């Protein structure tokens, strides 16, 4: 199970790092932070760009993974509600199929945590007395 959680975390994390890098830095043919903020508005543009990039980083290394997964699910739900939902389900029609798949990829991390292969296991974080693992919100 731990290997499966690692694979799911890294797969989702890499996708979000790439999309966040597009929005923040203009990497991979992206528009950069200024255009992202102009398109989405100041608070939302910053939150989405930062959330996607650093949330993806958190998933890959296994730090604040449940928080990162929850935040990214909220971002994907927002993308469905504001952009893709009106186009139906299929990606070929601009729909929310891709967002839905990413939510499915993030859900196991939110529910089960990062698994054994995470940097959070080695940090001096508050731990549960019952399991010895970091407190779930910090895991």
Short mmCIF file of N, CA and C in Angstrom, two decimals:
data_model
loop_
_atom_site.label_atom_id
_atom_site.label_comp_id
_atom_site.label_asym_id
_atom_site.label_seq_id
_atom_site.Cartn_x
_atom_site.Cartn_y
_atom_site.Cartn_z
N UNK A 1 0.81 -1.19 0.00
CA UNK A 1 0.00 0.00 0.00
C UNK A 1 0.87 1.26 0.00
N UNK A 2 1.97 1.23 0.74
CA UNK A 2 2.84 2.41 0.81
C UNK A 2 3.43 2.76 -0.55
N UNK A 3 3.80 1.75 -1.32
CA UNK A 3 4.33 2.00 -2.66
C UNK A 3 3.24 2.57 -3.56
N UNK A 4 2.03 2.07 -3.44
CA UNK A 4 0.91 2.60 -4.23
C UNK A 4 0.64 4.06 -3.90
N UNK A 5 0.67 4.40 -2.62
CA UNK A 5 0.46 5.80 -2.21
C UNK A 5 1.57 6.70 -2.73
N UNK A 6 2.80 6.19 -2.73
CA UNK A 6 3.91 6.96 -3.28
C UNK A 6 3.70 7.23 -4.77
N UNK A 7 3.31 6.21 -5.51
CA UNK A 7 3.09 6.36 -6.95
C UNK A 7 1.98 7.37 -7.23
N UNK A 8 0.89 7.27 -6.50
CA UNK A 8 -0.24 8.20 -6.68
C UNK A 8 0.19 9.62 -6.33
N UNK A 9 0.90 9.79 -5.22
CA UNK A 9 1.37 11.12 -4.81
C UNK A 9 2.29 11.75 -5.84
N UNK A 10 3.26 10.99 -6.31
CA UNK A 10 4.23 11.52 -7.26
C UNK A 10 3.57 11.83 -8.60
N UNK A 11 2.69 10.95 -9.06
CA UNK A 11 2.00 11.19 -10.33
C UNK A 11 1.19 12.48 -10.28
N UNK A 12 0.40 12.64 -9.23
CA UNK A 12 -0.41 13.86 -9.10
C UNK A 12 0.49 15.07 -8.86
N UNK A 13 1.50 14.91 -8.03
CA UNK A 13 2.38 16.03 -7.71
C UNK A 13 3.09 16.58 -8.93
N UNK A 14 3.60 15.72 -9.78
CA UNK A 14 4.30 16.17 -10.98
C UNK A 14 3.36 16.96 -11.90
N UNK A 15 2.14 16.48 -12.04
CA UNK A 15 1.15 17.20 -12.87
C UNK A 15 0.91 18.60 -12.30
N UNK A 16 0.72 18.69 -11.00
CA UNK A 16 0.43 19.99 -10.40
C UNK A 16 1.65 20.91 -10.36
N UNK A 17 2.83 20.35 -10.18
CA UNK A 17 4.04 21.18 -10.25
C UNK A 17 4.15 21.80 -11.64
N UNK A 18 3.94 20.99 -12.67
CA UNK A 18 4.04 21.50 -14.04
C UNK A 18 3.01 22.60 -14.31
N UNK A 19 1.76 22.36 -13.92
CA UNK A 19 0.72 23.37 -14.15
C UNK A 19 0.94 24.61 -13.29
N UNK A 20 1.39 24.42 -12.06
CA UNK A 20 1.70 25.56 -11.20
C UNK A 20 2.88 26.35 -11.74
N UNK A 21 3.88 25.66 -12.28
CA UNK A 21 5.05 26.35 -12.87
C UNK A 21 4.63 27.16 -14.10
N UNK A 22 3.67 26.66 -14.85
CA UNK A 22 3.14 27.44 -15.98
C UNK A 22 2.53 28.74 -15.48
N UNK A 23 1.72 28.62 -14.43
CA UNK A 23 1.01 29.78 -13.92
C UNK A 23 1.92 30.74 -13.16
N UNK A 24 2.92 30.23 -12.45
CA UNK A 24 3.79 31.09 -11.64
C UNK A 24 4.97 31.66 -12.42
N UNK A 25 5.63 30.81 -13.20
CA UNK A 25 6.90 31.19 -13.81
C UNK A 25 6.88 31.29 -15.32
N UNK A 26 5.76 30.92 -15.95
CA UNK A 26 5.71 30.91 -17.41
C UNK A 26 6.44 29.72 -18.00
N UNK A 27 6.75 28.72 -17.20
CA UNK A 27 7.46 27.53 -17.66
C UNK A 27 6.55 26.69 -18.55
N UNK A 28 7.16 25.85 -19.36
CA UNK A 28 6.43 24.91 -20.21
C UNK A 28 5.38 25.59 -21.09
N UNK A 29 5.69 26.78 -21.56
CA UNK A 29 4.77 27.52 -22.42
C UNK A 29 3.63 28.19 -21.69
N UNK A 30 3.73 28.30 -20.38
CA UNK A 30 2.66 28.92 -19.58
C UNK A 30 2.66 30.43 -19.67
N UNK A 31 1.68 31.01 -19.05
CA UNK A 31 1.47 32.45 -19.17
C UNK A 31 2.18 33.27 -18.10
N UNK A 32 2.62 32.65 -17.02
CA UNK A 32 3.29 33.38 -15.95
C UNK A 32 2.32 33.97 -14.95
N UNK A 33 2.85 34.43 -13.85
CA UNK A 33 2.03 34.90 -12.73
C UNK A 33 1.24 36.16 -13.06
N UNK A 34 1.85 37.10 -13.72
CA UNK A 34 1.16 38.35 -14.03
C UNK A 34 -0.09 38.10 -14.87
N UNK A 35 0.03 37.28 -15.89
CA UNK A 35 -1.12 36.98 -16.74
C UNK A 35 -2.15 36.12 -16.00
N UNK A 36 -1.68 35.22 -15.15
CA UNK A 36 -2.60 34.39 -14.36
C UNK A 36 -3.45 35.27 -13.46
N UNK A 37 -2.80 36.20 -12.78
CA UNK A 37 -3.51 37.10 -11.87
C UNK A 37 -4.46 38.01 -12.65
N UNK A 38 -4.02 38.47 -13.80
CA UNK A 38 -4.88 39.32 -14.64
C UNK A 38 -6.12 38.55 -15.11
N UNK A 39 -5.93 37.29 -15.46
CA UNK A 39 -7.03 36.47 -15.95
C UNK A 39 -8.01 36.08 -14.84
N UNK A 40 -7.49 35.68 -13.68
CA UNK A 40 -8.34 35.16 -12.61
C UNK A 40 -8.71 36.18 -11.55
N UNK A 41 -7.99 37.28 -11.50
CA UNK A 41 -8.17 38.24 -10.42
C UNK A 41 -7.11 38.00 -9.36
N UNK A 42 -6.81 39.05 -8.62
CA UNK A 42 -5.66 39.02 -7.70
C UNK A 42 -5.72 37.91 -6.66
N UNK A 43 -6.69 37.84 -5.80
CA UNK A 43 -6.57 36.81 -4.76
C UNK A 43 -6.61 35.39 -5.33
N UNK A 44 -7.52 35.15 -6.25
CA UNK A 44 -7.70 33.81 -6.80
C UNK A 44 -6.51 33.37 -7.64
N UNK A 45 -6.00 34.24 -8.48
CA UNK A 45 -4.86 33.90 -9.33
C UNK A 45 -3.63 33.51 -8.51
N UNK A 46 -3.34 34.28 -7.48
CA UNK A 46 -2.21 33.95 -6.61
C UNK A 46 -2.45 32.62 -5.90
N UNK A 47 -3.64 32.44 -5.35
CA UNK A 47 -3.94 31.22 -4.60
C UNK A 47 -3.84 29.98 -5.48
N UNK A 48 -4.35 30.05 -6.69
CA UNK A 48 -4.31 28.89 -7.59
C UNK A 48 -2.88 28.58 -8.01
N UNK A 49 -2.14 29.60 -8.43
CA UNK A 49 -0.76 29.37 -8.89
C UNK A 49 0.11 28.82 -7.76
N UNK A 50 0.05 29.44 -6.61
CA UNK A 50 0.85 29.00 -5.46
C UNK A 50 0.37 27.64 -4.98
N UNK A 51 -0.94 27.46 -4.92
CA UNK A 51 -1.49 26.18 -4.47
C UNK A 51 -1.11 25.03 -5.36
N UNK A 52 -1.18 25.23 -6.68
CA UNK A 52 -0.83 24.15 -7.60
C UNK A 52 0.66 23.81 -7.50
N UNK A 53 1.51 24.83 -7.52
CA UNK A 53 2.95 24.56 -7.52
C UNK A 53 3.41 23.95 -6.19
N UNK A 54 3.13 24.63 -5.09
CA UNK A 54 3.63 24.14 -3.80
C UNK A 54 2.83 22.94 -3.29
N UNK A 55 1.56 22.85 -3.65
CA UNK A 55 0.79 21.64 -3.32
C UNK A 55 1.37 20.43 -4.02
N UNK A 56 1.75 20.60 -5.28
CA UNK A 56 2.41 19.52 -6.01
C UNK A 56 3.73 19.13 -5.38
N UNK A 57 4.51 20.13 -4.95
CA UNK A 57 5.78 19.86 -4.27
C UNK A 57 5.55 19.08 -2.98
N UNK A 58 4.54 19.48 -2.22
CA UNK A 58 4.21 18.78 -0.98
C UNK A 58 3.84 17.33 -1.23
N UNK A 59 3.11 17.08 -2.30
CA UNK A 59 2.74 15.70 -2.63
C UNK A 59 3.97 14.87 -2.99
N UNK A 60 4.84 15.42 -3.81
CA UNK A 60 6.01 14.67 -4.28
C UNK A 60 6.91 14.27 -3.12
N UNK A 61 7.20 15.20 -2.22
CA UNK A 61 8.12 14.88 -1.12
C UNK A 61 7.43 14.26 0.08
N UNK A 62 6.12 14.39 0.17
CA UNK A 62 5.39 13.81 1.29
C UNK A 62 5.39 14.69 2.52
N UNK A 63 5.16 15.98 2.33
CA UNK A 63 5.07 16.92 3.45
C UNK A 63 3.77 17.69 3.34
N UNK A 64 3.00 17.71 4.42
CA UNK A 64 1.66 18.31 4.43
C UNK A 64 0.82 17.74 3.29
N UNK A 65 0.90 16.44 3.10
CA UNK A 65 0.28 15.83 1.94
C UNK A 65 -1.24 15.85 2.00
N UNK A 66 -1.82 15.62 3.14
CA UNK A 66 -3.29 15.67 3.22
C UNK A 66 -3.78 17.10 2.97
N UNK A 67 -3.10 18.07 3.54
CA UNK A 67 -3.45 19.47 3.29
C UNK A 67 -3.30 19.81 1.81
N UNK A 68 -2.19 19.37 1.21
CA UNK A 68 -1.95 19.63 -0.21
C UNK A 68 -3.03 18.98 -1.06
N UNK A 69 -3.35 17.72 -0.77
CA UNK A 69 -4.38 17.02 -1.54
C UNK A 69 -5.73 17.71 -1.40
N UNK A 70 -6.10 18.10 -0.18
CA UNK A 70 -7.38 18.78 0.03
C UNK A 70 -7.41 20.12 -0.71
N UNK A 71 -6.32 20.87 -0.64
CA UNK A 71 -6.26 22.16 -1.33
C UNK A 71 -6.38 22.00 -2.84
N UNK A 72 -5.70 21.01 -3.38
CA UNK A 72 -5.75 20.78 -4.82
C UNK A 72 -7.11 20.28 -5.27
N UNK A 73 -7.78 19.50 -4.44
CA UNK A 73 -9.15 19.08 -4.76
C UNK A 73 -10.06 20.30 -4.81
N UNK A 74 -9.91 21.22 -3.87
CA UNK A 74 -10.71 22.45 -3.88
C UNK A 74 -10.43 23.26 -5.15
N UNK A 75 -9.15 23.35 -5.54
CA UNK A 75 -8.81 24.07 -6.77
C UNK A 75 -9.47 23.40 -7.98
N UNK A 76 -9.45 22.08 -8.03
CA UNK A 76 -10.08 21.37 -9.16
C UNK A 76 -11.60 21.54 -9.15
N UNK A 77 -12.21 21.51 -7.98
CA UNK A 77 -13.65 21.76 -7.90
C UNK A 77 -13.98 23.18 -8.36
N UNK A 78 -13.11 24.12 -8.01
CA UNK A 78 -13.28 25.50 -8.47
C UNK A 78 -13.16 25.60 -9.98
N UNK A 79 -12.21 24.87 -10.56
CA UNK A 79 -12.05 24.87 -12.02
C UNK A 79 -13.28 24.28 -12.70
N UNK A 80 -13.85 23.25 -12.10
CA UNK A 80 -15.07 22.66 -12.65
C UNK A 80 -16.21 23.66 -12.57
N UNK A 81 -16.36 24.28 -11.40
CA UNK A 81 -17.48 25.21 -11.20
C UNK A 81 -17.39 26.46 -12.05
N UNK A 82 -16.18 26.97 -12.26
CA UNK A 82 -16.05 28.26 -12.94
C UNK A 82 -15.70 28.17 -14.42
N UNK A 83 -15.06 27.09 -14.85
CA UNK A 83 -14.58 27.03 -16.23
C UNK A 83 -15.12 25.83 -17.00
N UNK A 84 -14.91 24.64 -16.50
CA UNK A 84 -15.14 23.44 -17.30
C UNK A 84 -16.53 22.83 -17.17
N UNK A 85 -17.20 23.03 -16.07
CA UNK A 85 -18.50 22.40 -15.82
C UNK A 85 -19.53 22.70 -16.88
N UNK A 86 -19.55 23.91 -17.36
CA UNK A 86 -20.56 24.30 -18.36
C UNK A 86 -20.37 23.60 -19.70
N UNK A 87 -19.18 23.01 -19.91
CA UNK A 87 -18.88 22.34 -21.17
C UNK A 87 -19.17 20.84 -21.15
N UNK A 88 -19.73 20.35 -20.07
CA UNK A 88 -20.01 18.93 -19.96
C UNK A 88 -18.82 18.15 -19.44
N UNK A 89 -18.87 16.85 -19.60
CA UNK A 89 -17.86 15.98 -19.00
C UNK A 89 -16.61 15.82 -19.86
N UNK A 90 -16.76 15.59 -21.15
CA UNK A 90 -15.63 15.19 -21.99
C UNK A 90 -14.61 16.29 -22.20
N UNK A 91 -13.35 15.92 -22.05
CA UNK A 91 -12.24 16.85 -22.21
C UNK A 91 -12.19 17.40 -23.63
N UNK A 92 -12.54 16.58 -24.60
CA UNK A 92 -12.51 17.01 -26.01
C UNK A 92 -13.44 18.18 -26.28
N UNK A 93 -14.40 18.38 -25.39
CA UNK A 93 -15.34 19.49 -25.52
C UNK A 93 -15.08 20.58 -24.48
N UNK A 94 -13.89 20.53 -23.86
CA UNK A 94 -13.55 21.52 -22.83
C UNK A 94 -14.16 21.21 -21.49
N UNK A 95 -14.60 19.97 -21.31
CA UNK A 95 -15.28 19.58 -20.08
C UNK A 95 -14.34 19.28 -18.93
N UNK A 96 -14.90 18.70 -17.87
CA UNK A 96 -14.20 18.54 -16.60
C UNK A 96 -13.63 17.14 -16.38
N UNK A 97 -13.53 16.35 -17.42
CA UNK A 97 -13.02 14.99 -17.32
C UNK A 97 -11.63 14.95 -16.66
N UNK A 98 -10.72 15.80 -17.09
CA UNK A 98 -9.35 15.84 -16.56
C UNK A 98 -9.37 16.26 -15.09
N UNK A 99 -10.15 17.26 -14.75
CA UNK A 99 -10.25 17.70 -13.36
C UNK A 99 -10.77 16.57 -12.47
N UNK A 100 -11.75 15.86 -12.98
CA UNK A 100 -12.35 14.74 -12.25
C UNK A 100 -11.32 13.64 -12.03
N UNK A 101 -10.51 13.35 -13.06
CA UNK A 101 -9.47 12.33 -12.93
C UNK A 101 -8.42 12.74 -11.89
N UNK A 102 -8.07 14.02 -11.87
CA UNK A 102 -7.11 14.49 -10.88
C UNK A 102 -7.68 14.41 -9.47
N UNK A 103 -8.94 14.70 -9.30
CA UNK A 103 -9.58 14.55 -7.99
C UNK A 103 -9.49 13.09 -7.56
N UNK A 104 -9.75 12.17 -8.48
CA UNK A 104 -9.64 10.75 -8.18
C UNK A 104 -8.23 10.33 -7.82
N UNK A 105 -7.24 10.97 -8.40
CA UNK A 105 -5.84 10.69 -8.10
C UNK A 105 -5.44 11.26 -6.73
N UNK A 106 -6.06 12.37 -6.34
CA UNK A 106 -5.75 13.01 -5.06
C UNK A 106 -6.48 12.37 -3.87
N UNK A 107 -7.64 11.79 -4.11
CA UNK A 107 -8.48 11.27 -3.03
C UNK A 107 -7.77 10.23 -2.15
N UNK A 108 -7.03 9.27 -2.71
CA UNK A 108 -6.35 8.30 -1.83
C UNK A 108 -5.37 8.95 -0.87
N UNK A 109 -4.67 9.98 -1.31
CA UNK A 109 -3.73 10.67 -0.42
C UNK A 109 -4.48 11.39 0.69
N UNK A 110 -5.58 12.02 0.35
CA UNK A 110 -6.38 12.72 1.36
C UNK A 110 -6.90 11.72 2.39
N UNK A 111 -7.37 10.60 1.93
CA UNK A 111 -7.99 9.61 2.82
C UNK A 111 -6.96 8.83 3.62
N UNK A 112 -5.93 8.30 2.94
CA UNK A 112 -4.99 7.38 3.59
C UNK A 112 -3.72 8.04 4.10
N UNK A 113 -3.46 9.27 3.65
CA UNK A 113 -2.20 9.92 4.03
C UNK A 113 -1.11 9.57 3.04
N UNK A 114 0.12 9.98 3.33
CA UNK A 114 1.20 9.84 2.36
C UNK A 114 1.82 8.45 2.27
N UNK A 115 1.57 7.59 3.24
CA UNK A 115 2.25 6.31 3.27
C UNK A 115 3.61 6.44 3.94
N UNK A 116 4.34 5.35 3.95
CA UNK A 116 5.62 5.31 4.68
C UNK A 116 6.72 6.11 3.99
N UNK A 117 6.64 6.24 2.67
CA UNK A 117 7.70 6.91 1.93
C UNK A 117 7.42 8.39 1.80
N UNK A 118 7.61 9.09 2.90
CA UNK A 118 7.37 10.54 2.90
C UNK A 118 8.36 11.21 3.84
N UNK A 119 8.73 12.42 3.48
CA UNK A 119 9.70 13.16 4.29
C UNK A 119 9.11 13.53 5.65
N UNK A 120 7.80 13.68 5.71
CA UNK A 120 7.14 14.02 6.96
C UNK A 120 7.37 12.99 8.06
N UNK A 121 7.64 11.76 7.68
CA UNK A 121 7.90 10.70 8.67
C UNK A 121 9.20 10.93 9.43
N UNK A 122 10.12 11.70 8.84
CA UNK A 122 11.43 11.90 9.42
C UNK A 122 11.60 13.25 10.11
N UNK A 123 10.58 14.09 10.04
CA UNK A 123 10.65 15.41 10.65
C UNK A 123 10.14 15.36 12.09
N UNK A 124 10.61 16.26 12.94
CA UNK A 124 10.16 16.26 14.33
C UNK A 124 8.78 16.91 14.48
N UNK A 125 7.76 16.25 13.95
CA UNK A 125 6.39 16.75 14.00
C UNK A 125 5.65 16.13 15.17
N UNK A 126 4.61 16.80 15.68
CA UNK A 126 3.79 16.17 16.72
C UNK A 126 3.23 14.84 16.22
N UNK A 127 3.26 13.84 17.06
CA UNK A 127 2.85 12.50 16.65
C UNK A 127 1.65 12.01 17.46
N UNK A 128 0.86 11.17 16.81
CA UNK A 128 -0.27 10.53 17.47
C UNK A 128 0.26 9.48 18.43
N UNK A 129 -0.27 9.45 19.64
CA UNK A 129 0.15 8.45 20.61
C UNK A 129 -0.32 7.06 20.20
N UNK A 130 -1.44 6.99 19.50
CA UNK A 130 -2.00 5.70 19.10
C UNK A 130 -1.21 5.04 17.98
N UNK A 131 -0.78 5.83 16.98
CA UNK A 131 -0.13 5.23 15.81
C UNK A 131 1.36 5.52 15.72
N UNK A 132 1.83 6.55 16.39
CA UNK A 132 3.22 6.95 16.29
C UNK A 132 3.53 7.75 15.03
N UNK A 133 2.52 7.94 14.19
CA UNK A 133 2.69 8.70 12.96
C UNK A 133 2.43 10.17 13.25
N UNK A 134 2.91 11.05 12.35
CA UNK A 134 2.60 12.48 12.54
C UNK A 134 1.10 12.72 12.59
N UNK A 135 0.70 13.75 13.31
CA UNK A 135 -0.70 14.14 13.40
C UNK A 135 -1.26 14.21 11.98
N UNK A 136 -2.45 13.65 11.72
CA UNK A 136 -2.98 13.57 10.36
C UNK A 136 -2.98 14.90 9.59
N UNK A 137 -3.25 16.01 10.24
CA UNK A 137 -3.28 17.28 9.52
C UNK A 137 -1.88 17.70 9.05
N UNK A 138 -0.85 17.21 9.70
CA UNK A 138 0.53 17.54 9.33
C UNK A 138 1.15 16.45 8.44
N UNK A 139 0.47 15.36 8.30
CA UNK A 139 1.01 14.23 7.56
C UNK A 139 1.00 14.45 6.07
#
